[in-house]
Coordinates of C-alpha atoms in Angstrom, one line a residue:
M30 CA 58.2 47.1 20.8
L31 CA 57.3 44.3 18.1
G32 CA 57.3 46.4 15.3
D33 CA 60.8 47.3 16.4
H34 CA 61.9 44.0 16.5
R35 CA 59.5 42.9 13.3
A36 CA 61.9 45.9 11.2
V37 CA 65.2 44.6 12.8
R38 CA 65.0 41.1 11.8
E39 CA 63.4 42.0 8.0
A40 CA 66.8 44.9 8.0
A41 CA 69.3 42.1 8.7
A42 CA 68.3 39.7 6.3
V43 CA 68.1 41.7 3.7
L44 CA 71.5 42.3 4.8
A45 CA 72.8 38.7 4.8
D46 CA 71.3 38.2 2.0
A47 CA 73.8 39.9 0.3
G48 CA 76.5 39.3 1.8
L49 CA 76.5 42.4 4.4
S50 CA 77.3 43.1 8.1
A51 CA 76.2 46.8 8.8
S52 CA 75.6 48.4 11.4
I53 CA 72.5 51.0 11.1
V54 CA 71.1 53.8 13.0
V55 CA 67.6 56.1 12.0
R56 CA 67.2 58.6 14.5
D57 CA 64.1 60.7 14.4
L58 CA 65.4 64.3 15.2
R59 CA 62.4 65.7 16.4
S60 CA 61.5 62.9 18.5
G61 CA 65.0 61.6 19.8
R62 CA 63.5 58.3 19.4
E63 CA 65.9 55.6 17.2
I64 CA 65.9 52.3 15.8
S65 CA 68.8 50.6 15.2
I66 CA 71.0 47.8 14.1
E67 CA 74.2 47.0 15.9
P68 CA 74.8 51.2 16.8
D69 CA 78.2 50.7 19.0
E70 CA 79.9 48.4 16.9
P71 CA 83.4 51.1 15.2
Y72 CA 84.0 51.3 11.4
P73 CA 86.7 52.5 9.4
L74 CA 85.5 55.6 8.1
A75 CA 86.3 55.4 5.0
S76 CA 85.4 59.1 3.0
V77 CA 82.5 59.4 6.2
V78 CA 86.0 61.0 7.4
K79 CA 85.6 64.4 4.7
L80 CA 81.9 64.8 7.0
P81 CA 83.7 66.0 10.1
L82 CA 86.2 67.5 8.0
A83 CA 84.2 69.5 6.5
L84 CA 82.7 71.3 10.2
A85 CA 86.1 71.9 11.4
V86 CA 87.3 73.3 8.8
L87 CA 84.1 76.3 8.8
D88 CA 84.4 75.9 12.9
R89 CA 88.3 77.2 12.2
A90 CA 86.7 79.6 9.7
A91 CA 83.8 81.2 12.2
V92 CA 86.1 82.2 14.0
G93 CA 88.8 83.9 12.2
E94 CA 91.4 81.4 12.1
L95 CA 90.5 80.3 8.2
D96 CA 89.7 82.3 5.2
L97 CA 86.9 80.3 2.8
A98 CA 88.3 82.6 -0.1
R99 CA 91.5 82.3 0.5
R100 CA 93.5 80.4 -2.4
V101 CA 95.3 77.2 -2.0
E102 CA 97.4 76.2 -4.8
L103 CA 98.3 72.8 -6.0
S104 CA 101.0 70.7 -8.0
D105 CA 101.5 67.5 -9.2
A106 CA 102.9 67.0 -5.3
D107 CA 99.8 67.2 -3.6
R108 CA 97.6 64.8 -6.0
T109 CA 95.7 62.1 -3.5
P110 CA 94.9 58.6 -6.0
G111 CA 90.9 59.2 -6.4
L112 CA 88.6 58.1 -8.7
T113 CA 87.3 62.1 -8.7
G114 CA 88.1 65.8 -9.4
Y115 CA 91.1 67.8 -8.8
S116 CA 92.6 64.1 -8.3
R117 CA 92.4 63.3 -11.8
F118 CA 93.7 66.9 -12.6
R119 CA 96.4 66.7 -15.4
H120 CA 97.9 70.3 -14.2
P121 CA 98.5 72.1 -11.5
T122 CA 96.0 74.4 -9.7
S123 CA 94.5 77.0 -7.7
V124 CA 91.0 76.9 -5.7
A125 CA 89.3 78.8 -3.0
V126 CA 88.9 76.8 1.2
E127 CA 85.3 77.1 -0.1
D128 CA 85.6 75.4 -3.0
L129 CA 87.7 72.9 -2.1
L130 CA 85.3 71.9 0.3
Y131 CA 82.0 72.1 -1.8
M132 CA 84.7 69.0 -4.3
A133 CA 85.4 67.9 -0.8
V134 CA 82.0 66.6 -0.1
A135 CA 80.0 66.6 -3.1
V136 CA 82.8 65.2 -5.0
S137 CA 84.5 63.5 -3.0
D138 CA 87.5 64.2 -3.9
D139 CA 90.3 62.9 -2.2
T140 CA 93.2 65.7 -3.3
A141 CA 90.5 68.4 -1.7
A142 CA 89.8 66.6 1.1
D143 CA 93.5 66.3 2.2
A144 CA 94.7 70.0 1.5
L145 CA 91.4 71.1 3.5
F146 CA 93.3 68.5 6.3
A147 CA 97.0 70.0 5.4
L148 CA 94.6 73.3 6.8
C149 CA 92.6 71.6 9.4
P150 CA 95.2 68.6 10.3
P151 CA 93.2 64.9 11.8
V152 CA 94.6 65.8 15.0
A153 CA 92.3 69.4 15.4
V154 CA 89.3 67.7 13.9
T155 CA 89.0 65.5 16.7
D156 CA 90.1 68.3 19.1
L157 CA 85.8 69.6 17.9
L158 CA 84.2 66.7 17.9
R159 CA 85.1 65.9 21.7
E160 CA 84.2 69.6 22.5
L161 CA 80.8 68.7 21.2
G162 CA 81.1 65.5 22.8
I163 CA 81.0 63.1 20.2
A164 CA 83.3 60.2 22.1
D165 CA 83.3 57.4 19.3
I166 CA 84.2 59.8 16.3
T167 CA 88.5 60.0 16.4
V168 CA 90.5 61.2 12.9
R169 CA 93.7 60.1 12.7
H170 CA 94.5 60.5 9.1
S171 CA 94.2 62.0 5.6
I172 CA 93.1 60.7 3.0
R173 CA 96.6 59.2 1.4
E174 CA 97.2 56.9 4.4
L175 CA 94.6 55.0 3.0
H176 CA 96.2 54.0 -0.1
R177 CA 98.8 53.4 0.9
T178 CA 98.1 49.6 1.4
L179 CA 98.0 46.2 -1.3
A180 CA 95.2 48.5 -3.3
S181 CA 97.3 51.3 -4.4
R182 CA 100.5 48.2 -5.2
L183 CA 98.2 46.3 -7.5
S184 CA 97.5 46.5 -10.6
P185 CA 93.6 46.5 -11.8
E186 CA 93.5 42.4 -12.9
E187 CA 95.6 41.8 -9.0
M188 CA 92.4 44.0 -7.1
P189 CA 90.5 40.5 -5.9
Q190 CA 93.9 39.9 -4.0
A191 CA 93.5 43.7 -1.8
L192 CA 89.4 42.5 -1.9
T193 CA 89.8 38.9 -0.7
L194 CA 92.4 40.2 1.8
A195 CA 90.4 43.1 3.0
V196 CA 87.6 40.4 3.7
R197 CA 89.8 38.0 5.4
A198 CA 92.0 39.5 7.1
S199 CA 89.9 40.9 10.6
T200 CA 90.9 40.3 13.8
Q201 CA 88.6 40.5 16.8
G202 CA 88.0 43.7 18.3
G203 CA 88.0 45.7 15.0
G204 CA 91.3 44.9 14.3
H205 CA 92.6 44.5 10.8
L206 CA 95.6 43.0 8.9
I207 CA 95.3 45.8 6.7
P208 CA 96.0 49.1 8.8
Q209 CA 93.3 51.1 7.6
L210 CA 90.8 49.0 7.9
D211 CA 91.6 48.1 11.6
V212 CA 89.5 50.8 13.7
T213 CA 92.4 51.0 16.2
S214 CA 94.5 52.8 13.7
A215 CA 92.1 54.4 10.9
N216 CA 90.0 57.0 11.1
A217 CA 86.9 55.1 13.1
G218 CA 83.3 56.0 14.0
T219 CA 79.6 54.3 14.8
A220 CA 76.7 54.3 13.8
R221 CA 75.2 55.6 16.4
S222 CA 78.3 58.9 16.8
L223 CA 77.5 59.7 13.2
S224 CA 74.0 60.0 14.0
T225 CA 74.9 62.5 16.4
L226 CA 76.8 64.4 14.7
L227 CA 74.3 65.0 11.9
D228 CA 71.5 65.4 14.7
R229 CA 73.9 68.4 16.2
I230 CA 74.5 69.9 13.2
W231 CA 70.7 70.1 12.0
C232 CA 69.7 70.8 15.4
D233 CA 72.7 71.8 17.6
P234 CA 71.6 76.7 17.8
A235 CA 75.5 76.6 18.6
L236 CA 76.4 75.1 15.4
R237 CA 73.7 76.5 13.7
R238 CA 75.9 79.4 11.6
H239 CA 78.1 76.4 9.9
R240 CA 74.3 74.7 9.6
A241 CA 73.3 76.5 6.3
L242 CA 75.9 75.7 4.0
L243 CA 76.5 72.1 5.1
R244 CA 72.8 71.2 4.2
D245 CA 73.8 73.3 0.9
L246 CA 76.9 70.4 0.3
L247 CA 75.6 67.6 2.2
G248 CA 72.6 67.8 -0.5
M249 CA 74.1 68.0 -3.3
N250 CA 76.1 65.0 -3.0
L251 CA 76.7 63.4 -6.8
M252 CA 77.3 59.6 -5.4
R253 CA 73.7 58.5 -4.9
Q254 CA 73.6 54.9 -6.2
R255 CA 73.3 54.2 -2.2
L256 CA 70.3 55.3 -0.9
A257 CA 68.9 57.4 -2.0
P258 CA 66.8 55.3 -4.8
D259 CA 65.0 54.4 -1.8
L260 CA 65.2 57.1 0.8
E261 CA 64.7 60.7 -2.2
S262 CA 61.4 61.8 -3.8
D263 CA 59.7 65.2 -4.4
D264 CA 58.6 65.4 -1.3
A265 CA 61.9 64.0 0.6
V266 CA 65.1 65.2 0.0
W267 CA 68.3 63.6 1.5
H268 CA 71.7 65.3 1.9
S269 CA 74.6 62.3 2.8
K270 CA 78.1 61.8 2.5
T271 CA 79.6 58.7 1.3
G272 CA 82.6 56.5 2.0
S273 CA 83.4 53.1 -0.1
F274 CA 86.8 51.9 0.3
L275 CA 87.4 48.6 -0.8
H276 CA 84.6 45.8 1.0
L277 CA 83.7 49.2 2.5
R278 CA 79.7 50.5 2.3
H279 CA 78.7 53.9 3.7
E280 CA 76.4 56.6 3.7
V281 CA 75.1 58.7 6.5
G282 CA 73.1 61.4 6.4
V283 CA 69.9 63.4 7.4
L284 CA 66.1 63.2 4.8
E285 CA 63.9 66.0 5.3
H286 CA 60.2 65.1 4.3
V287 CA 58.1 68.4 3.2
D288 CA 55.6 67.6 6.2
G289 CA 58.6 68.5 9.1
G290 CA 59.7 64.9 9.4
V291 CA 63.7 64.8 9.4
F292 CA 65.3 61.7 10.4
A293 CA 68.9 61.0 10.7
I294 CA 70.4 57.8 8.8
A295 CA 74.0 56.2 8.9
V296 CA 74.8 53.1 7.7
L297 CA 78.7 51.6 7.4
S298 CA 78.7 48.0 7.1
E299 CA 81.9 46.2 4.5
S300 CA 81.4 42.8 2.5
S301 CA 82.1 39.1 2.9
V302 CA 81.8 39.5 -0.7
P303 CA 85.4 39.9 -3.2
A304 CA 84.2 41.7 -5.8
W305 CA 84.4 45.8 -6.5
R306 CA 80.9 46.3 -7.9
Q307 CA 78.1 44.3 -6.1
P308 CA 74.9 46.2 -7.7
A309 CA 72.5 44.2 -4.9
A310 CA 74.6 45.6 -2.1
E311 CA 74.1 49.2 -3.0
Q312 CA 70.3 47.8 -2.9
A313 CA 70.6 45.8 -0.2
L314 CA 71.9 48.6 2.3
G315 CA 68.8 50.9 0.9
H316 CA 65.7 48.7 1.0
A317 CA 67.5 47.9 5.1
A318 CA 68.1 51.7 5.7
K319 CA 64.1 52.3 4.3
L320 CA 62.8 49.6 6.2
L321 CA 63.6 50.5 10.3
H322 CA 63.5 54.4 8.7
D323 CA 59.4 53.9 7.3
R324 CA 59.1 51.8 11.5
L325 CA 60.3 55.3 12.7
R326 CA 58.0 57.3 10.3
S327 CA 54.5 55.2 10.8
D328 CA 54.5 56.6 14.6
Q329 CA 54.7 60.4 13.9
A330 CA 51.9 62.1 12.9
P331 CA 53.3 64.9 10.3
V332 CA 53.8 68.3 11.3
M333 CA 52.6 70.7 8.2
G334 CA 53.9 74.8 8.7

């Protein structure tokens, strides 16, 4: 379709101007039609991995293998480096599994996520994805492994060195000199597979028992600087999970319109600019996603009631 091609070209130009390479999929969950840029290119997932992790934890709870009210003790030894939540606590604490889910998904708390990985290890998350027929998301390690890089060993003044290495050390076929950025050894996935996962969570009757809580958790996401400014309004609610690590900037979620429109949107990206703070990149990702969303939505008649 000429309109699709034009929207893709415009979105690609926006990304290029901001120094970004990106994979984007926007899928209408009513019709199944989608519009995309490089939809099957794998990326390291960073904190986006917390979405399939949360689904796997809820699945274990649903079959009686895990009690969401179970208390988990978090000591200093359990603290994963991070910017939010229990990662910043200075004293031991006790928290229920269900509250760990909130902290991991809505607050992107790395310590909470690793406490959940201790209850539901990476291989179990990948096994569930395969049972759901999703082959292109693989969970291989905890969040703690992300921090075993140069970034965790350098002082703030030396961070540009880690960013420069992240930008320049890619190899052909998705490899990287930093193992946590190599899609063959990292938690990895594609925008299309993440859109399919969101599609299953929102629409598959077999996952109905998980849907309400996951939807609520994604709707409470506090990280709203990336896609939310371009997508949400009083007439559209954005449920999402972000992921950021070195030069990676991701966000995946579902946009629900009050007229009945429902769209899964997955954006995975990496920057060629070795800078930690890039507001222009955040804005470009939101703008590109909106261009594709608006093109797809323009084809659909509103559904009321």
